[in-house]
Amino acid sequence: MQLRYGFRLYPNSSQRSALARAFGCARVVYNDALRVREDARAAGLPFVPPGELSKRLTVSKKTPERGWLAKVSSVVLQQSLRDLDTAYKDFFEGLKGKRPKTGPPRFKSRKDTRQSVRFTANAGWKITAGGKLRLPKVGDLAVKWSRSLPSVPSTVTVVKDSAGRYFASFVVETDPEALPATDGVLGIDLGLTHFAILSDGTKIDSPRFLRRAEKKLKKAQQDLSRKAKGSKNRAKARIKVARAHARTADARREFHHQLSTRLIRENQAVAVEDLSVKGLARTRMAKSVHDAGWSAFTAMLEYKAALYGRTFIRIGRFEPTSQVCSHCGVKDGPKPLHVRTWTCGACGAVLDRDINAAVNVAKAAGLAVSACGARVRPGLVPAQREETGTHPTAIRTSGSQAGISVL
């Protein structure tokens, strides 16, 4: 399977200028190719194939208007054309219903705060003996290696994010590493008060990274709004806001990675509910839903399960996990969100709403999970017929009878 490894880059001033030139050339080539196809569509002409766009790029590099395109690696420009083909492919497949719908390709702006270029193997890039990343017509870039690459990467993408940071993203081919088998199976119920509730009764608190950083973010946004548009101070304030958001996103991603790795290593099978995040993001809880990052977390669980030989299961979002008693299986009906514990009307079990849902998630996925993990305690059991009513005369009970022995 293919994995992507990201590392921080630290280019010097001349290398930043070279990368800025590469970003700009890739953007211009993308926009030129998109303009050619849009003009052909408006004129009623056939769709311009990728080979024709590549030929036009070669010709335009020899003209005075586009001669500066030769100052960057030709591979970067060709990859920009491939990115456009991918955007059109996703758009057409969305119209056919083969994938979620996306809008048509749009022109890129030089004011976009995120820029990227991609180098394939035939570009001649390499990792030097000194641990630097050598890119054609850019130079040797210093890399912060946080771990070693499992195999020789096929491509590297250089990204400049909104906070002005540079990253190198390597695509490598890896073989699954099966972990030792374990008997643990787990159902996970995702929430807001608690980020994850496990079927074994464990509740993991939600870090709420965005909520915790709101005060600093508010101050940074206020400083940005007071700067004159187009000024250098406004550009500095914008980067300050972007860095604050980047720190929040990095902390959230680190939390997701640590938790997902632990759950996959400790359990043979993991089941989660397929939540409608887009629908929940349109409610009054939108900020908290985005702050939790459920989709990113479940995506990590899925690919790590495939990498380590574990089983990952998604159950349907319409499964009544909060309405069914995990003890006896009787459906007790919907309940408002403020009801955190409820008593089953059939068996009298007192259930924690979230842990009960996590157990039901595991059961709906076909995992053998005991309801004892749901913190079930028996409720009051109705008395037997012979024990009801008043008894004027005390009933003698022999010590041999079942129940409480005679004192």
mmCIF file of C-alpha atoms in Angstrom:
data_model
loop_
_atom_site.group_PDB
_atom_site.id
_atom_site.type_symbol
_atom_site.label_atom_id
_atom_site.label_comp_id
_atom_site.label_asym_id
_atom_site.label_seq_id
_atom_site.Cartn_x
_atom_site.Cartn_y
_atom_site.Cartn_z
ATOM 1 C CA MET A 1 0.000 0.000 0.000
ATOM 2 C CA GLN A 2 1.060 3.595 -0.566
ATOM 3 C CA LEU A 3 1.696 5.919 2.367
ATOM 4 C CA ARG A 4 2.663 9.552 2.552
ATOM 5 C CA TYR A 5 5.430 10.756 4.874
ATOM 6 C CA GLY A 6 5.756 14.474 5.608
ATOM 7 C CA PHE A 7 8.849 16.313 6.876
ATOM 8 C CA ARG A 8 9.565 19.959 7.623
ATOM 9 C CA LEU A 9 11.841 21.847 5.208
ATOM 10 C CA TYR A 10 14.038 24.844 6.013
ATOM 11 C CA PRO A 11 15.029 26.551 2.738
ATOM 12 C CA ASN A 12 17.304 29.587 2.733
ATOM 13 C CA SER A 13 16.402 32.871 1.040
ATOM 14 C CA SER A 14 17.640 31.904 -2.443
ATOM 15 C CA GLN A 15 15.896 28.525 -2.231
ATOM 16 C CA ARG A 16 12.657 30.199 -1.141
ATOM 17 C CA SER A 17 12.887 32.422 -4.219
ATOM 18 C CA ALA A 18 13.444 29.380 -6.445
ATOM 19 C CA LEU A 19 10.475 27.606 -4.888
ATOM 20 C CA ALA A 20 8.315 30.714 -5.308
ATOM 21 C CA ARG A 21 9.264 30.725 -9.009
ATOM 22 C CA ALA A 22 8.309 27.047 -9.288
ATOM 23 C CA PHE A 23 4.974 27.662 -7.544
ATOM 24 C CA GLY A 24 4.225 30.538 -9.900
ATOM 25 C CA CYS A 25 5.166 28.661 -13.071
ATOM 26 C CA ALA A 26 3.071 25.648 -12.075
ATOM 27 C CA ARG A 27 0.109 27.936 -11.421
ATOM 28 C CA VAL A 28 0.458 29.710 -14.782
ATOM 29 C CA VAL A 29 0.666 26.422 -16.696
ATOM 30 C CA TYR A 30 -2.417 25.131 -14.889
ATOM 31 C CA ASN A 31 -4.400 28.285 -15.661
ATOM 32 C CA ASP A 32 -3.264 28.382 -19.315
ATOM 33 C CA ALA A 33 -4.341 24.779 -19.854
ATOM 34 C CA LEU A 34 -7.661 25.393 -18.127
ATOM 35 C CA ARG A 35 -8.257 28.460 -20.316
ATOM 36 C CA VAL A 36 -7.614 26.415 -23.484
ATOM 37 C CA ARG A 37 -10.176 23.808 -22.467
ATOM 38 C CA GLU A 38 -12.736 26.390 -21.367
ATOM 39 C CA ASP A 39 -12.383 28.271 -24.669
ATOM 40 C CA ALA A 40 -12.832 25.021 -26.584
ATOM 41 C CA ARG A 41 -15.960 24.197 -24.588
ATOM 42 C CA ALA A 42 -17.424 27.674 -25.152
ATOM 43 C CA ALA A 43 -16.774 27.344 -28.891
ATOM 44 C CA GLY A 44 -18.389 23.913 -29.055
ATOM 45 C CA LEU A 45 -15.116 22.187 -29.939
ATOM 46 C CA PRO A 46 -14.041 18.730 -28.685
ATOM 47 C CA PHE A 47 -12.329 18.283 -25.346
ATOM 48 C CA VAL A 48 -8.614 19.130 -25.672
ATOM 49 C CA PRO A 49 -6.606 15.958 -24.812
ATOM 50 C CA PRO A 50 -3.599 16.013 -22.446
ATOM 51 C CA GLY A 51 -1.152 15.334 -25.283
ATOM 52 C CA GLU A 52 -2.223 18.473 -27.106
ATOM 53 C CA LEU A 53 -1.807 20.543 -23.936
ATOM 54 C CA SER A 54 1.709 19.167 -23.467
ATOM 55 C CA LYS A 55 2.623 20.147 -27.037
ATOM 56 C CA ARG A 56 1.287 23.659 -26.513
ATOM 57 C CA LEU A 57 3.335 23.945 -23.326
ATOM 58 C CA THR A 58 6.510 23.036 -25.199
ATOM 59 C CA VAL A 59 5.769 25.688 -27.828
ATOM 60 C CA SER A 60 4.881 28.374 -25.273
ATOM 61 C CA LYS A 61 8.205 27.911 -23.450
ATOM 62 C CA LYS A 62 9.962 29.105 -26.626
ATOM 63 C CA THR A 63 7.948 32.321 -26.881
ATOM 64 C CA PRO A 64 9.050 35.638 -25.316
ATOM 65 C CA GLU A 65 5.819 35.817 -23.269
ATOM 66 C CA ARG A 66 6.379 32.442 -21.595
ATOM 67 C CA GLY A 67 10.132 31.987 -21.937
ATOM 68 C CA TRP A 68 10.630 32.218 -18.174
ATOM 69 C CA LEU A 69 8.900 28.838 -17.784
ATOM 70 C CA ALA A 70 12.218 27.222 -18.749
ATOM 71 C CA LYS A 71 13.766 28.445 -15.495
ATOM 72 C CA VAL A 72 12.042 25.683 -13.510
ATOM 73 C CA SER A 73 12.063 21.911 -13.877
ATOM 74 C CA SER A 74 9.933 20.710 -16.791
ATOM 75 C CA VAL A 75 8.617 17.893 -14.590
ATOM 76 C CA VAL A 76 6.912 20.435 -12.330
ATOM 77 C CA LEU A 77 5.058 21.874 -15.326
ATOM 78 C CA GLN A 78 4.007 18.464 -16.637
ATOM 79 C CA GLN A 79 2.730 17.480 -13.205
ATOM 80 C CA SER A 80 0.654 20.650 -13.151
ATOM 81 C CA LEU A 81 -1.069 19.465 -16.339
ATOM 82 C CA ARG A 82 -1.702 16.088 -14.713
ATOM 83 C CA ASP A 83 -3.270 17.831 -11.723
ATOM 84 C CA LEU A 84 -5.685 19.518 -14.114
ATOM 85 C CA ASP A 85 -6.555 16.158 -15.709
ATOM 86 C CA THR A 86 -7.225 14.722 -12.247
ATOM 87 C CA ALA A 87 -9.519 17.654 -11.419
ATOM 88 C CA TYR A 88 -11.515 17.077 -14.618
ATOM 89 C CA LYS A 89 -11.674 13.325 -13.976
ATOM 90 C CA ASP A 90 -13.034 13.836 -10.462
ATOM 91 C CA PHE A 91 -15.591 16.315 -11.794
ATOM 92 C CA PHE A 92 -16.847 13.971 -14.530
ATOM 93 C CA GLU A 93 -16.980 10.948 -12.222
ATOM 94 C CA GLY A 94 -18.974 13.012 -9.743
ATOM 95 C CA LEU A 95 -21.517 13.792 -12.451
ATOM 96 C CA LYS A 96 -21.793 10.061 -13.214
ATOM 97 C CA GLY A 97 -22.298 9.209 -9.560
ATOM 98 C CA LYS A 98 -19.063 7.231 -9.249
ATOM 99 C CA ARG A 99 -17.758 9.495 -6.472
ATOM 100 C CA PRO A 100 -18.985 12.453 -4.395
ATOM 101 C CA LYS A 101 -19.799 15.454 -6.539
ATOM 102 C CA THR A 102 -17.162 18.144 -6.898
ATOM 103 C CA GLY A 103 -17.231 21.411 -8.762
ATOM 104 C CA PRO A 104 -15.453 21.966 -12.087
ATOM 105 C CA PRO A 105 -11.762 22.982 -12.074
ATOM 106 C CA ARG A 106 -11.189 26.605 -11.138
ATOM 107 C CA PHE A 107 -8.403 29.025 -11.927
ATOM 108 C CA LYS A 108 -5.660 29.317 -9.322
ATOM 109 C CA SER A 109 -4.776 32.681 -7.827
ATOM 110 C CA ARG A 110 -1.345 33.998 -6.971
ATOM 111 C CA LYS A 111 -2.917 35.146 -3.674
ATOM 112 C CA ASP A 112 -3.604 31.577 -2.585
ATOM 113 C CA THR A 113 -1.884 31.037 0.744
ATOM 114 C CA ARG A 114 -1.136 27.364 0.032
ATOM 115 C CA GLN A 115 1.179 26.439 -2.847
ATOM 116 C CA SER A 116 2.638 23.107 -3.963
ATOM 117 C CA VAL A 117 4.742 21.508 -6.695
ATOM 118 C CA ARG A 118 5.440 17.830 -7.318
ATOM 119 C CA PHE A 119 8.632 16.132 -8.487
ATOM 120 C CA THR A 120 8.546 12.579 -9.851
ATOM 121 C CA ALA A 121 11.465 10.171 -10.109
ATOM 122 C CA ASN A 122 12.427 11.328 -13.619
ATOM 123 C CA ALA A 123 12.997 14.863 -12.307
ATOM 124 C CA GLY A 124 16.370 13.793 -10.897
ATOM 125 C CA TRP A 125 15.704 14.738 -7.276
ATOM 126 C CA LYS A 126 17.421 12.759 -4.539
ATOM 127 C CA ILE A 127 18.315 12.638 -0.868
ATOM 128 C CA THR A 128 21.993 13.427 -0.430
ATOM 129 C CA ALA A 129 24.438 11.586 1.820
ATOM 130 C CA GLY A 130 24.266 14.524 4.209
ATOM 131 C CA GLY A 131 20.502 14.125 4.622
ATOM 132 C CA LYS A 132 19.418 17.042 2.444
ATOM 133 C CA LEU A 133 16.760 17.063 -0.260
ATOM 134 C CA ARG A 134 18.243 17.990 -3.642
ATOM 135 C CA LEU A 135 15.680 19.420 -6.063
ATOM 136 C CA PRO A 136 16.444 20.419 -9.667
ATOM 137 C CA LYS A 137 16.905 24.171 -10.137
ATOM 138 C CA VAL A 138 16.254 24.720 -6.411
ATOM 139 C CA GLY A 139 19.250 23.285 -4.546
ATOM 140 C CA ASP A 140 19.870 21.217 -1.427
ATOM 141 C CA LEU A 141 17.179 21.874 1.167
ATOM 142 C CA ALA A 142 17.633 21.164 4.872
ATOM 143 C CA VAL A 143 15.141 18.567 6.130
ATOM 144 C CA LYS A 144 14.048 17.817 9.692
ATOM 145 C CA TRP A 145 13.984 14.005 9.579
ATOM 146 C CA SER A 146 11.641 12.842 12.347
ATOM 147 C CA ARG A 147 11.805 9.193 11.210
ATOM 148 C CA SER A 148 13.315 7.096 8.457
ATOM 149 C CA LEU A 149 11.555 6.280 5.210
ATOM 150 C CA PRO A 150 10.539 2.593 4.937
ATOM 151 C CA SER A 151 11.424 2.432 1.214
ATOM 152 C CA VAL A 152 12.635 4.556 -1.688
ATOM 153 C CA PRO A 153 9.974 7.210 -2.365
ATOM 154 C CA SER A 154 8.506 7.530 -5.850
ATOM 155 C CA THR A 155 7.519 11.214 -5.709
ATOM 156 C CA VAL A 156 8.058 14.221 -3.480
ATOM 157 C CA THR A 157 5.681 17.163 -3.169
ATOM 158 C CA VAL A 158 6.956 20.440 -1.764
ATOM 159 C CA VAL A 159 4.214 22.346 0.022
ATOM 160 C CA LYS A 160 4.124 25.858 1.422
ATOM 161 C CA ASP A 161 1.208 26.172 3.848
ATOM 162 C CA SER A 162 -0.765 29.223 4.957
ATOM 163 C CA ALA A 163 1.584 29.795 7.883
ATOM 164 C CA GLY A 164 4.601 30.139 5.570
ATOM 165 C CA ARG A 165 6.056 26.749 6.525
ATOM 166 C CA TYR A 166 7.614 24.396 3.958
ATOM 167 C CA PHE A 167 7.093 20.638 3.935
ATOM 168 C CA ALA A 168 8.293 17.723 1.824
ATOM 169 C CA SER A 169 5.709 14.992 1.325
ATOM 170 C CA PHE A 170 7.088 11.639 0.109
ATOM 171 C CA VAL A 171 4.977 8.853 -1.393
ATOM 172 C CA VAL A 172 6.388 5.428 -0.513
ATOM 173 C CA GLU A 173 5.254 1.873 -1.200
ATOM 174 C CA THR A 174 5.082 -0.243 1.970
ATOM 175 C CA ASP A 175 4.056 -3.784 2.797
ATOM 176 C CA PRO A 176 1.525 -4.373 5.600
ATOM 177 C CA GLU A 177 3.198 -5.307 8.896
ATOM 178 C CA ALA A 178 0.871 -7.700 10.672
ATOM 179 C CA LEU A 179 0.928 -7.253 14.435
ATOM 180 C CA PRO A 180 0.589 -10.241 16.788
ATOM 181 C CA ALA A 181 -3.019 -11.399 17.013
ATOM 182 C CA THR A 182 -5.033 -10.309 20.037
ATOM 183 C CA ASP A 183 -8.461 -11.164 21.385
ATOM 184 C CA GLY A 184 -9.537 -7.564 21.898
ATOM 185 C CA VAL A 185 -12.512 -6.216 19.938
ATOM 186 C CA LEU A 186 -13.809 -2.709 20.328
ATOM 187 C CA GLY A 187 -16.811 -0.588 19.484
ATOM 188 C CA ILE A 188 -16.325 3.188 19.450
ATOM 189 C CA ASP A 189 -19.003 5.811 19.907
ATOM 190 C CA LEU A 190 -17.731 9.276 18.948
ATOM 191 C CA GLY A 191 -19.055 12.325 20.746
ATOM 192 C CA LEU A 192 -18.415 15.919 21.763
ATOM 193 C CA THR A 193 -18.350 15.926 25.572
ATOM 194 C CA HIS A 194 -16.152 12.843 25.368
ATOM 195 C CA PHE A 195 -14.249 12.418 22.126
ATOM 196 C CA ALA A 196 -14.524 8.620 22.133
ATOM 197 C CA ILE A 197 -16.466 6.204 24.307
ATOM 198 C CA LEU A 198 -15.224 2.621 24.088
ATOM 199 C CA SER A 199 -17.288 -0.522 24.514
ATOM 200 C CA ASP A 200 -15.093 -1.608 27.446
ATOM 201 C CA GLY A 201 -16.395 1.363 29.457
ATOM 202 C CA THR A 202 -13.483 3.749 28.846
ATOM 203 C CA LYS A 203 -14.319 7.388 28.161
ATOM 204 C CA ILE A 204 -11.698 9.556 26.458
ATOM 205 C CA ASP A 205 -12.136 13.265 27.080
ATOM 206 C CA SER A 206 -12.302 15.650 24.141
ATOM 207 C CA PRO A 207 -9.210 17.913 24.079
ATOM 208 C CA ARG A 208 -11.169 20.751 22.397
ATOM 209 C CA PHE A 209 -8.075 22.269 20.860
ATOM 210 C CA LEU A 210 -9.933 25.019 19.014
ATOM 211 C CA ARG A 211 -12.002 25.989 22.053
ATOM 212 C CA ARG A 212 -8.885 26.229 24.187
ATOM 213 C CA ALA A 213 -7.122 28.425 21.621
ATOM 214 C CA GLU A 214 -10.102 30.693 20.919
ATOM 215 C CA LYS A 215 -8.877 33.528 23.140
ATOM 216 C CA LYS A 216 -5.519 33.788 21.366
ATOM 217 C CA LEU A 217 -7.155 33.359 17.966
ATOM 218 C CA LYS A 218 -9.638 36.119 18.719
ATOM 219 C CA LYS A 219 -6.833 38.499 19.679
ATOM 220 C CA ALA A 220 -4.875 37.634 16.514
ATOM 221 C CA GLN A 221 -7.963 38.146 14.328
ATOM 222 C CA GLN A 222 -8.636 41.523 15.942
ATOM 223 C CA ASP A 223 -5.065 42.627 15.270
ATOM 224 C CA LEU A 224 -5.428 41.513 11.647
ATOM 225 C CA SER A 225 -8.680 43.435 11.159
ATOM 226 C CA ARG A 226 -7.047 46.669 12.318
ATOM 227 C CA LYS A 227 -4.249 46.537 9.728
ATOM 228 C CA ALA A 228 -4.591 48.430 6.451
ATOM 229 C CA LYS A 229 -5.331 46.227 3.467
ATOM 230 C CA GLY A 230 -2.321 45.672 1.257
ATOM 231 C CA SER A 231 0.181 46.746 3.926
ATOM 232 C CA LYS A 232 3.143 44.701 5.103
ATOM 233 C CA ASN A 233 1.827 44.785 8.654
ATOM 234 C CA ARG A 234 -1.369 43.139 7.483
ATOM 235 C CA ALA A 235 0.642 40.395 5.777
ATOM 236 C CA LYS A 236 2.542 39.798 9.028
ATOM 237 C CA ALA A 237 -0.704 39.710 11.006
ATOM 238 C CA ARG A 238 -2.214 37.233 8.554
ATOM 239 C CA ILE A 239 0.730 34.885 9.007
ATOM 240 C CA LYS A 240 0.346 35.206 12.779
ATOM 241 C CA VAL A 241 -3.286 34.095 12.524
ATOM 242 C CA ALA A 242 -2.360 31.257 10.189
ATOM 243 C CA ARG A 243 0.340 30.018 12.554
ATOM 244 C CA ALA A 244 -2.099 30.019 15.464
ATOM 245 C CA HIS A 245 -4.509 27.895 13.445
ATOM 246 C CA ALA A 246 -1.655 25.640 12.327
ATOM 247 C CA ARG A 247 -0.621 24.970 15.938
ATOM 248 C CA THR A 248 -4.192 23.986 16.754
ATOM 249 C CA ALA A 249 -4.447 21.685 13.738
ATOM 250 C CA ASP A 250 -1.071 20.086 14.508
ATOM 251 C CA ALA A 251 -2.086 19.369 18.114
ATOM 252 C CA ARG A 252 -5.366 17.822 16.967
ATOM 253 C CA ARG A 253 -3.604 15.658 14.374
ATOM 254 C CA GLU A 254 -1.081 14.456 16.934
ATOM 255 C CA PHE A 255 -3.892 13.495 19.322
ATOM 256 C CA HIS A 256 -5.656 11.567 16.545
ATOM 257 C CA HIS A 257 -2.471 9.721 15.593
ATOM 258 C CA GLN A 258 -1.608 8.673 19.139
ATOM 259 C CA LEU A 259 -5.126 7.506 19.978
ATOM 260 C CA SER A 260 -5.726 5.666 16.695
ATOM 261 C CA THR A 261 -2.370 3.874 16.908
ATOM 262 C CA ARG A 262 -3.058 2.744 20.475
ATOM 263 C CA LEU A 263 -6.530 1.419 19.670
ATOM 264 C CA ILE A 264 -5.354 -0.453 16.584
ATOM 265 C CA ARG A 265 -2.402 -2.033 18.382
ATOM 266 C CA GLU A 266 -4.478 -3.202 21.356
ATOM 267 C CA ASN A 267 -7.485 -4.610 19.456
ATOM 268 C CA GLN A 268 -7.946 -7.128 16.675
ATOM 269 C CA ALA A 269 -11.135 -5.506 15.354
ATOM 270 C CA VAL A 270 -12.478 -1.970 15.697
ATOM 271 C CA ALA A 271 -15.969 -0.773 14.753
ATOM 272 C CA VAL A 272 -17.199 2.817 14.424
ATOM 273 C CA GLU A 273 -20.418 4.465 13.310
ATOM 274 C CA ASP A 274 -20.542 6.188 9.934
ATOM 275 C CA LEU A 275 -21.495 9.682 11.092
ATOM 276 C CA SER A 276 -22.940 12.360 8.827
ATOM 277 C CA VAL A 277 -20.331 14.993 9.606
ATOM 278 C CA LYS A 278 -21.554 17.337 6.855
ATOM 279 C CA GLY A 279 -25.056 17.258 8.283
ATOM 280 C CA LEU A 280 -23.881 17.848 11.852
ATOM 281 C CA ALA A 281 -21.671 20.695 10.642
ATOM 282 C CA ARG A 282 -24.834 22.566 9.589
ATOM 283 C CA THR A 283 -26.212 22.629 13.123
ATOM 284 C CA ARG A 284 -25.495 24.901 16.083
ATOM 285 C CA MET A 285 -22.771 22.421 17.108
ATOM 286 C CA ALA A 286 -20.775 23.066 13.920
ATOM 287 C CA LYS A 287 -17.690 24.523 15.617
ATOM 288 C CA SER A 288 -17.473 21.660 18.097
ATOM 289 C CA VAL A 289 -17.983 19.082 15.341
ATOM 290 C CA HIS A 290 -15.156 20.533 13.263
ATOM 291 C CA ASP A 291 -12.978 20.820 16.367
ATOM 292 C CA ALA A 292 -13.417 17.101 17.103
ATOM 293 C CA GLY A 293 -12.231 16.005 13.637
ATOM 294 C CA TRP A 294 -14.117 12.691 13.529
ATOM 295 C CA SER A 295 -13.546 12.095 9.816
ATOM 296 C CA ALA A 296 -9.767 12.459 10.097
ATOM 297 C CA PHE A 297 -9.711 10.142 13.100
ATOM 298 C CA THR A 298 -11.750 7.377 11.442
ATOM 299 C CA ALA A 299 -9.625 7.672 8.286
ATOM 300 C CA MET A 300 -6.524 7.069 10.427
ATOM 301 C CA LEU A 301 -8.156 4.047 12.039
ATOM 302 C CA GLU A 302 -8.999 2.638 8.624
ATOM 303 C CA TYR A 303 -5.573 2.900 7.021
ATOM 304 C CA LYS A 304 -3.729 1.800 10.164
ATOM 305 C CA ALA A 305 -5.972 -1.258 10.426
ATOM 306 C CA ALA A 306 -5.058 -2.170 6.849
ATOM 307 C CA LEU A 307 -1.371 -1.526 7.561
ATOM 308 C CA TYR A 308 -1.187 -3.647 10.718
ATOM 309 C CA GLY A 309 -3.491 -6.494 9.716
ATOM 310 C CA ARG A 310 -6.458 -5.485 11.843
ATOM 311 C CA THR A 311 -10.166 -5.396 11.001
ATOM 312 C CA PHE A 312 -11.953 -2.066 10.630
ATOM 313 C CA ILE A 313 -15.750 -1.937 10.280
ATOM 314 C CA ARG A 314 -18.139 0.956 9.679
ATOM 315 C CA ILE A 315 -21.758 0.443 10.599
ATOM 316 C CA GLY A 316 -24.661 2.361 9.082
ATOM 317 C CA ARG A 317 -25.412 5.811 10.446
ATOM 318 C CA PHE A 318 -29.084 4.895 10.909
ATOM 319 C CA GLU A 319 -28.363 2.044 13.313
ATOM 320 C CA PRO A 320 -30.349 2.804 16.554
ATOM 321 C CA THR A 321 -27.360 2.376 18.855
ATOM 322 C CA SER A 322 -28.724 4.811 21.453
ATOM 323 C CA GLN A 323 -32.221 3.281 21.493
ATOM 324 C CA VAL A 324 -31.449 -0.425 21.963
ATOM 325 C CA CYS A 325 -30.634 -1.973 25.327
ATOM 326 C CA SER A 326 -27.282 -3.703 25.037
ATOM 327 C CA HIS A 327 -28.317 -6.078 27.824
ATOM 328 C CA CYS A 328 -31.513 -7.584 26.405
ATOM 329 C CA GLY A 329 -31.689 -6.101 22.894
ATOM 330 C CA VAL A 330 -35.084 -4.411 23.293
ATOM 331 C CA LYS A 331 -35.553 -1.124 21.418
ATOM 332 C CA ASP A 332 -36.701 1.502 23.906
ATOM 333 C CA GLY A 333 -37.239 4.416 21.502
ATOM 334 C CA PRO A 334 -35.414 7.698 20.848
ATOM 335 C CA LYS A 335 -34.273 9.889 23.719
ATOM 336 C CA PRO A 336 -33.307 13.574 23.876
ATOM 337 C CA LEU A 337 -29.643 14.453 24.199
ATOM 338 C CA HIS A 338 -29.903 15.573 27.823
ATOM 339 C CA VAL A 339 -30.784 12.007 28.847
ATOM 340 C CA ARG A 340 -27.391 10.487 29.660
ATOM 341 C CA THR A 341 -28.613 7.418 31.588
ATOM 342 C CA TRP A 342 -31.798 5.464 31.104
ATOM 343 C CA THR A 343 -33.487 2.383 32.479
ATOM 344 C CA CYS A 344 -34.568 -0.399 30.159
ATOM 345 C CA GLY A 345 -38.292 -1.013 30.518
ATOM 346 C CA ALA A 346 -37.926 -4.697 29.653
ATOM 347 C CA CYS A 347 -35.073 -5.932 31.850
ATOM 348 C CA GLY A 348 -34.672 -3.036 34.305
ATOM 349 C CA ALA A 349 -31.016 -2.478 33.476
ATOM 350 C CA VAL A 350 -29.683 1.035 34.110
ATOM 351 C CA LEU A 351 -27.551 2.024 31.121
ATOM 352 C CA ASP A 352 -25.032 4.750 30.414
ATOM 353 C CA ARG A 353 -26.181 6.216 27.104
ATOM 354 C CA ASP A 354 -22.728 6.551 25.497
ATOM 355 C CA ILE A 355 -21.215 3.255 26.662
ATOM 356 C CA ASN A 356 -24.409 1.428 25.716
ATOM 357 C CA ALA A 357 -24.131 2.931 22.223
ATOM 358 C CA ALA A 358 -20.490 1.822 21.944
ATOM 359 C CA VAL A 359 -21.464 -1.749 22.854
ATOM 360 C CA ASN A 360 -24.264 -1.671 20.272
ATOM 361 C CA VAL A 361 -21.824 -0.366 17.634
ATOM 362 C CA ALA A 362 -19.631 -3.414 18.234
ATOM 363 C CA LYS A 363 -22.616 -5.782 18.153
ATOM 364 C CA ALA A 364 -23.969 -4.243 14.950
ATOM 365 C CA ALA A 365 -20.555 -4.864 13.376
ATOM 366 C CA GLY A 366 -20.767 -8.552 14.339
ATOM 367 C CA LEU A 367 -18.160 -8.353 17.075
ATOM 368 C CA ALA A 368 -18.588 -10.520 20.157
ATOM 369 C CA VAL A 369 -18.731 -7.855 22.857
ATOM 370 C CA SER A 370 -20.180 -8.497 26.281
ATOM 371 C CA ALA A 371 -22.724 -6.031 27.617
ATOM 372 C CA CYS A 372 -20.902 -6.095 30.938
ATOM 373 C CA GLY A 373 -18.671 -3.364 29.590
ATOM 374 C CA ALA A 374 -21.670 -1.043 29.404
ATOM 375 C CA ARG A 375 -21.776 -0.530 33.166
ATOM 376 C CA VAL A 376 -25.116 -2.246 33.446
ATOM 377 C CA ARG A 377 -26.520 -2.593 36.928
ATOM 378 C CA PRO A 378 -29.802 -4.441 37.637
ATOM 379 C CA GLY A 379 -32.743 -2.262 38.498
ATOM 380 C CA LEU A 380 -35.509 -3.101 40.970
ATOM 381 C CA VAL A 381 -36.969 -6.512 40.151
ATOM 382 C CA PRO A 382 -40.747 -6.974 40.759
ATOM 383 C CA ALA A 383 -41.496 -9.235 43.735
ATOM 384 C CA GLN A 384 -42.888 -12.727 43.235
ATOM 385 C CA ARG A 385 -46.595 -13.367 43.757
ATOM 386 C CA GLU A 386 -46.175 -15.154 47.082
ATOM 387 C CA GLU A 387 -44.018 -12.336 48.419
ATOM 388 C CA THR A 388 -46.513 -9.546 47.751
ATOM 389 C CA GLY A 389 -49.150 -8.156 50.121
ATOM 390 C CA THR A 390 -49.210 -8.057 53.933
ATOM 391 C CA HIS A 391 -48.762 -11.083 56.198
ATOM 392 C CA PRO A 392 -50.257 -10.731 59.639
ATOM 393 C CA THR A 393 -48.651 -13.963 60.719
ATOM 394 C CA ALA A 394 -44.931 -14.331 60.118
ATOM 395 C CA ILE A 395 -44.057 -17.089 57.697
ATOM 396 C CA ARG A 396 -41.497 -19.505 59.021
ATOM 397 C CA THR A 397 -38.761 -20.267 56.537
ATOM 398 C CA SER A 398 -36.510 -23.238 56.998
ATOM 399 C CA GLY A 399 -32.790 -22.793 56.646
ATOM 400 C CA SER A 400 -32.726 -25.314 53.834
ATOM 401 C CA GLN A 401 -34.817 -23.094 51.608
ATOM 402 C CA ALA A 402 -33.182 -20.857 49.053
ATOM 403 C CA GLY A 403 -32.861 -17.205 49.943
ATOM 404 C CA ILE A 404 -31.903 -15.535 53.201
ATOM 405 C CA SER A 405 -31.258 -18.064 55.926
ATOM 406 C CA VAL A 406 -33.186 -17.926 59.205
ATOM 407 C CA LEU A 407 -31.229 -16.191 61.985
#
